[in-house]
Amino acid sequence: MKKVLITGITGQDGSYLAEFLLNKGYEVYGMIRRNSTENFERIEHIRNSLKLVPGDLLDQMSLMKLVRDIQPDEIYHLAAQSFVPTSWNQPIFTGEATGIGVTRMLEAIRYEKPDVKFYQASSSEMFGKVIQMPQNENTPFYPRSPYGVAKVYGHFITVNYRESYDIFAVSGILFNHESPRRGKEFVTRKITDAAAKIKFGLADVLELGNLDAKRDWGYAGDYVKVMWMMLQQEQPDDYVIGTGKAHSVREFTTIAFNNAGFDIQWEGENLNERGIDKKTGKTIVVVSKKYFRPAEVNHLLADPGKAREKLGWKPQVSFEELIAMMVETDIKLCEKIANK
C-alpha cells in the first residue's frame, strides 16, 4: 500500500484528493495545523479512513519530522494562504506560508525522503496581467497580488529543486476550480450561496465587485485526478490545467440565479450596475467598490493542450453543470435553515 501525505487536506482540493486516493488504495496522511477552532467539515465523511498528523508550514522541524516518520511515496502540497484579497491585508504571512512554505517542504524532502514524488499547487494567478491569450506552460508570469507573487516563488523553487537535487517535483498550474465545498469567501460560492439565501428570504441582495472579470472555471473533482496523473509519469514536468473556456462573473451570476428560479436583467454600468429580478422587479445584485482588487486581473484563459496530449486528461463537468451542482447544494442547505 502506497503512503501519501496531503498538506491542506481540510480544504476543497484536499478533501476531493483524499477521496480519490483512498479509492486508489493509498494510505492517506493529512497534515493539519493546530487551530483554536478546527474545521473538518469537508473530510468528516472520510475522517475515520485518514491519518491526520500535525504540522505547520512556518515550522521547518515539524515538516522534517512528518516526512521522516511517514516516509511517504507521494506528497501533494496544497496548503497555503489561498484567498487573494487576504494577501493584501497579510502580505508577509502570505509570502511565508504560500511561498517560503514550499521551500521548507522541499528541504524536508531533500534531507528526509529525496526519492518521494512531490506535487506543488501552482496557480493561474501567477499570470496576472496576462502577456498572451490563452496562457500555457511557456507564458511569462506577471502576478498582480501578493498571493500571485508568492505562488510564482513556490513554482520556481519547485523547478529549482527538481533541477538542482534531481527530486521528482511537478507543478500543476491550475486555473480556477470550484465545487459545493468551495469556501464562501470565494466569489463563486458567495454567488451560489447568496442566490439560495435570497430564494428563501434569508438575504436581500448580493454585493459583488468586477462583473467583467473573466475566469476559466472548472470542477475541483476533475482537477484532483490530474494532480495524481502528473505524479504517475516517468519524468516530472509542469502542466497548465483548465477547460480552455472563460466566462465572466456576470455570466456566472446570471446562470446561478437562473438555477435558483430568478431571471436577472442587468442595468447600469461599472459601479452603478445592478441585477434586477424580472419577475419581482427587485434589485438582487449590486456592484460595490469595496470588492474591487487594488490591481485587477481581468482575463485568465487556459491552454490545457499539453495535459490533454501527454496525460490524456480533459475535464468532465461543464461550466453550466458546475454551477447547477453548487446552487443545488446551497438550496438544500438554505432550505433546512428556512424550515427550522
Short mmCIF file of C-alpha atoms in Angstrom, two decimals, residues 25-293:
data_model
loop_
_atom_site.label_atom_id
_atom_site.label_comp_id
_atom_site.label_asym_id
_atom_site.label_seq_id
_atom_site.Cartn_x
_atom_site.Cartn_y
_atom_site.Cartn_z
CA GLY A 25 -5.93 2.14 -2.26
CA TYR A 26 -3.48 4.65 -0.77
CA GLU A 27 -2.77 5.05 2.92
CA VAL A 28 -3.62 8.73 3.26
CA TYR A 29 -1.96 11.07 5.77
CA GLY A 30 -3.26 14.62 6.07
CA MET A 31 -1.27 17.46 7.60
CA ILE A 32 -3.32 19.75 9.80
CA ARG A 33 -2.28 22.94 11.55
CA ARG A 34 -3.30 23.27 15.17
CA ASN A 35 -6.03 25.91 15.49
CA SER A 36 -8.18 27.00 18.38
CA THR A 37 -11.15 26.02 16.21
CA GLU A 38 -10.66 23.05 13.88
CA ASN A 39 -12.84 22.58 10.81
CA PHE A 40 -13.07 19.04 9.46
CA GLU A 41 -16.41 19.55 7.70
CA ARG A 42 -15.12 18.71 4.21
CA ILE A 43 -13.46 15.45 5.32
CA GLU A 44 -15.85 14.38 8.08
CA HIS A 45 -17.32 11.59 5.91
CA ILE A 46 -13.87 10.00 5.37
CA ARG A 47 -12.15 11.09 8.58
CA ASN A 48 -12.00 7.58 10.02
CA SER A 49 -10.11 6.41 6.92
CA LEU A 50 -7.47 9.14 7.21
CA LYS A 51 -4.42 9.57 9.42
CA LEU A 52 -4.36 13.23 10.47
CA VAL A 53 -0.97 14.50 11.63
CA PRO A 54 0.10 17.91 13.00
CA GLY A 55 2.44 20.16 11.05
CA ASP A 56 2.94 23.81 10.13
CA LEU A 57 4.39 25.43 7.02
CA LEU A 58 6.06 28.03 9.23
CA ASP A 59 7.87 25.36 11.28
CA GLN A 60 10.70 23.61 9.44
CA MET A 61 11.27 20.94 12.10
CA SER A 62 7.61 19.86 12.09
CA LEU A 63 7.77 19.23 8.34
CA MET A 64 11.02 17.30 8.58
CA LYS A 65 9.57 15.13 11.35
CA LEU A 66 6.46 14.43 9.28
CA VAL A 67 8.41 13.29 6.23
CA ARG A 68 10.86 11.29 8.38
CA ASP A 69 8.10 9.48 10.30
CA ILE A 70 5.70 8.80 7.42
CA GLN A 71 8.23 8.11 4.63
CA PRO A 72 5.55 8.86 2.01
CA ASP A 73 5.72 7.75 -1.61
CA GLU A 74 3.95 10.92 -2.76
CA ILE A 75 3.40 14.39 -1.30
CA TYR A 76 0.68 16.72 -2.53
CA HIS A 77 1.41 20.22 -1.30
CA LEU A 78 -1.91 22.07 -1.35
CA ALA A 79 -1.68 24.09 1.88
CA ALA A 80 -1.32 27.87 1.54
CA GLN A 81 -2.87 31.19 2.41
CA SER A 82 -5.04 30.91 -0.68
CA PHE A 83 -7.52 33.82 -0.59
CA VAL A 84 -6.32 36.63 -2.89
CA PRO A 85 -7.98 39.58 -1.04
CA THR A 86 -6.42 38.45 2.26
CA SER A 87 -2.97 38.54 0.65
CA TRP A 88 -3.12 42.34 0.50
CA ASN A 89 -4.05 42.53 4.20
CA GLN A 90 -1.48 39.89 5.20
CA PRO A 91 1.25 40.06 2.54
CA ILE A 92 4.11 38.92 4.79
CA PHE A 93 2.22 35.93 6.17
CA THR A 94 1.12 35.05 2.62
CA GLY A 95 4.75 35.16 1.49
CA GLU A 96 5.84 32.94 4.38
CA ALA A 97 3.08 30.34 4.06
CA THR A 98 2.38 30.31 0.33
CA GLY A 99 5.93 30.96 -0.87
CA ILE A 100 8.61 30.06 1.66
CA GLY A 101 6.46 27.19 2.95
CA VAL A 102 7.16 25.37 -0.31
CA THR A 103 10.91 25.66 0.29
CA ARG A 104 10.51 24.28 3.79
CA MET A 105 8.66 21.25 2.46
CA LEU A 106 11.26 20.71 -0.28
CA GLU A 107 14.05 20.94 2.29
CA ALA A 108 12.29 18.31 4.37
CA ILE A 109 12.14 16.11 1.28
CA ARG A 110 15.79 16.73 0.42
CA TYR A 111 17.00 15.64 3.84
CA GLU A 112 14.44 13.01 4.81
CA LYS A 113 12.98 11.37 1.66
CA PRO A 114 14.67 12.52 -1.58
CA ASP A 115 13.01 9.79 -3.67
CA VAL A 116 9.46 10.95 -2.90
CA LYS A 117 7.27 12.33 -5.70
CA PHE A 118 6.21 15.92 -4.97
CA TYR A 119 3.26 17.90 -6.34
CA GLN A 120 3.20 21.70 -5.97
CA ALA A 121 -0.12 23.53 -6.34
CA SER A 122 0.71 26.44 -8.61
CA SER A 123 -1.96 28.91 -9.71
CA SER A 124 -3.27 30.78 -12.74
CA GLU A 125 -2.96 33.93 -10.59
CA MET A 126 0.74 33.77 -11.46
CA PHE A 127 -0.17 35.00 -14.96
CA GLY A 128 -2.00 38.04 -13.55
CA LYS A 129 -1.69 40.83 -16.12
CA VAL A 130 -1.54 38.34 -18.94
CA ILE A 131 1.13 38.62 -21.62
CA GLN A 132 -0.63 36.31 -24.09
CA MET A 133 -4.02 34.69 -24.63
CA PRO A 134 -4.59 31.86 -23.81
CA GLN A 135 -1.94 31.01 -21.22
CA ASN A 136 0.23 27.90 -21.49
CA GLU A 137 3.33 26.50 -19.79
CA ASN A 138 5.58 28.98 -21.65
CA THR A 139 3.57 32.14 -20.93
CA PRO A 140 5.58 34.63 -18.82
CA PHE A 141 4.25 35.30 -15.33
CA TYR A 142 3.04 38.78 -14.30
CA PRO A 143 1.40 38.37 -10.86
CA ARG A 144 -0.91 41.14 -9.62
CA SER A 145 -1.29 40.29 -5.93
CA PRO A 146 0.92 39.21 -3.02
CA TYR A 147 -0.70 35.78 -3.39
CA GLY A 148 0.26 35.59 -7.06
CA VAL A 149 3.82 36.69 -6.28
CA ALA A 150 4.14 34.06 -3.54
CA LYS A 151 2.85 31.37 -5.92
CA VAL A 152 5.45 32.36 -8.51
CA TYR A 153 8.15 31.89 -5.89
CA GLY A 154 6.72 28.49 -4.92
CA HIS A 155 6.59 27.47 -8.57
CA PHE A 156 10.16 28.41 -9.40
CA ILE A 157 11.65 26.99 -6.19
CA THR A 158 10.00 23.69 -7.15
CA VAL A 159 11.64 23.85 -10.57
CA ASN A 160 14.95 24.75 -8.91
CA TYR A 161 14.91 21.76 -6.52
CA ARG A 162 13.95 19.46 -9.38
CA GLU A 163 16.90 20.62 -11.44
CA SER A 164 19.38 21.03 -8.57
CA TYR A 165 18.70 17.90 -6.50
CA ASP A 166 17.03 15.56 -9.01
CA ILE A 167 13.81 15.49 -6.99
CA PHE A 168 10.68 14.24 -8.78
CA ALA A 169 8.83 17.54 -8.38
CA VAL A 170 6.00 18.81 -10.57
CA SER A 171 3.79 21.90 -10.58
CA GLY A 172 0.18 21.93 -11.64
CA ILE A 173 -0.72 25.43 -12.83
CA LEU A 174 -4.41 25.09 -12.08
CA PHE A 175 -6.94 27.63 -13.26
CA ASN A 176 -9.99 28.39 -11.13
CA HIS A 177 -11.74 25.24 -9.96
CA GLU A 178 -14.87 25.25 -7.86
CA SER A 179 -17.34 22.92 -6.14
CA PRO A 180 -20.02 22.83 -3.44
CA ARG A 181 -17.09 22.55 -0.99
CA ARG A 182 -15.64 25.92 -2.00
CA GLY A 183 -15.29 28.40 0.85
CA LYS A 184 -17.97 31.10 0.96
CA GLU A 185 -15.34 33.83 0.82
CA PHE A 186 -14.60 32.89 -2.81
CA VAL A 187 -16.75 34.69 -5.39
CA THR A 188 -18.32 31.58 -6.97
CA ARG A 189 -19.59 30.11 -3.71
CA LYS A 190 -20.51 33.59 -2.50
CA ILE A 191 -22.78 33.87 -5.54
CA THR A 192 -24.45 30.45 -5.27
CA ASP A 193 -24.90 30.84 -1.52
CA ALA A 194 -26.50 34.27 -1.98
CA ALA A 195 -28.83 33.01 -4.73
CA ALA A 196 -30.09 30.27 -2.39
CA LYS A 197 -30.44 32.64 0.58
CA ILE A 198 -32.37 35.25 -1.42
CA LYS A 199 -34.65 32.49 -2.71
CA PHE A 200 -35.62 31.56 0.86
CA GLY A 201 -35.74 35.13 2.19
CA LEU A 202 -32.57 34.67 4.22
CA ALA A 203 -30.87 37.58 2.40
CA ASP A 204 -32.00 40.51 0.23
CA VAL A 205 -29.12 41.43 -2.03
CA LEU A 206 -25.71 40.22 -3.22
CA GLU A 207 -22.77 42.66 -3.41
CA LEU A 208 -20.06 41.94 -5.99
CA GLY A 209 -17.02 43.66 -7.45
CA ASN A 210 -15.81 43.50 -11.06
CA LEU A 211 -18.55 41.75 -13.05
CA ASP A 212 -16.42 41.83 -16.21
CA ALA A 213 -13.56 39.77 -14.78
CA LYS A 214 -13.26 36.55 -16.77
CA ARG A 215 -12.00 33.22 -15.47
CA ASP A 216 -11.52 29.69 -16.77
CA TRP A 217 -13.73 27.81 -14.28
CA GLY A 218 -13.72 24.03 -13.84
CA TYR A 219 -14.80 21.41 -11.30
CA ALA A 220 -12.38 20.64 -8.45
CA GLY A 221 -13.26 16.94 -8.54
CA ASP A 222 -11.93 16.75 -12.11
CA TYR A 223 -8.75 18.64 -11.25
CA VAL A 224 -7.52 16.48 -8.36
CA LYS A 225 -7.36 13.50 -10.71
CA VAL A 226 -4.81 15.26 -12.91
CA MET A 227 -2.64 16.00 -9.87
CA TRP A 228 -2.28 12.27 -9.37
CA MET A 229 -1.73 11.68 -13.09
CA MET A 230 1.24 14.08 -13.07
CA LEU A 231 2.99 12.00 -10.41
CA GLN A 232 2.50 8.76 -12.35
CA GLN A 233 4.61 9.92 -15.30
CA GLU A 234 8.15 8.69 -15.94
CA GLN A 235 9.58 12.22 -15.93
CA PRO A 236 8.50 15.21 -13.80
CA ASP A 237 7.08 18.19 -15.67
CA ASP A 238 4.75 21.16 -15.21
CA TYR A 239 1.25 21.41 -16.68
CA VAL A 240 -1.39 24.09 -17.20
CA ILE A 241 -4.80 22.74 -16.18
CA GLY A 242 -8.08 24.33 -17.24
CA THR A 243 -11.10 23.98 -19.51
CA GLY A 244 -9.96 26.28 -22.31
CA LYS A 245 -13.12 28.39 -21.91
CA ALA A 246 -13.51 31.65 -19.98
CA HIS A 247 -16.67 33.20 -18.54
CA SER A 248 -17.34 36.49 -16.76
CA VAL A 249 -18.50 36.94 -13.19
CA ARG A 250 -21.69 38.38 -14.69
CA GLU A 251 -22.29 35.17 -16.66
CA PHE A 252 -21.67 33.04 -13.58
CA THR A 253 -24.09 35.18 -11.55
CA THR A 254 -26.82 35.09 -14.21
CA ILE A 255 -26.70 31.29 -14.55
CA ALA A 256 -26.56 30.75 -10.78
CA PHE A 257 -29.63 32.92 -10.15
CA ASN A 258 -31.46 31.26 -13.07
CA ASN A 259 -30.85 27.91 -11.37
CA ALA A 260 -32.37 29.36 -8.19
CA GLY A 261 -35.51 30.47 -10.03
CA PHE A 262 -34.66 34.11 -10.76
CA ASP A 263 -34.46 35.91 -14.10
CA ILE A 264 -31.81 38.63 -13.91
CA GLN A 265 -31.83 41.76 -16.05
CA TRP A 266 -28.69 43.91 -15.89
CA GLU A 267 -28.99 47.71 -15.77
CA GLY A 268 -26.44 50.50 -15.47
CA GLU A 269 -22.69 50.10 -15.86
CA ASN A 270 -19.46 49.98 -13.86
CA LEU A 271 -20.08 50.96 -10.21
CA ASN A 272 -23.75 51.67 -10.90
CA GLU A 273 -24.56 48.29 -12.41
CA ARG A 274 -27.20 46.17 -10.76
CA GLY A 275 -29.07 42.95 -11.40
CA ILE A 276 -32.87 43.12 -11.23
CA ASP A 277 -35.19 40.12 -11.00
CA LYS A 278 -37.64 40.49 -13.90
CA LYS A 279 -40.31 38.57 -12.02
CA THR A 280 -40.46 40.83 -8.96
CA GLY A 281 -38.67 43.99 -10.08
CA LYS A 282 -36.40 43.78 -7.03
CA THR A 283 -32.68 44.58 -7.17
CA ILE A 284 -30.91 41.42 -6.04
CA VAL A 285 -27.32 42.15 -7.18
CA VAL A 286 -25.35 45.38 -6.80
CA VAL A 287 -21.76 46.35 -7.60
CA SER A 288 -19.70 47.58 -4.67
CA LYS A 289 -16.36 49.37 -4.94
CA LYS A 290 -15.05 47.59 -1.83
CA TYR A 291 -14.88 44.28 -3.70
CA PHE A 292 -12.57 45.53 -6.45
CA ARG A 293 -8.91 44.48 -6.25
#
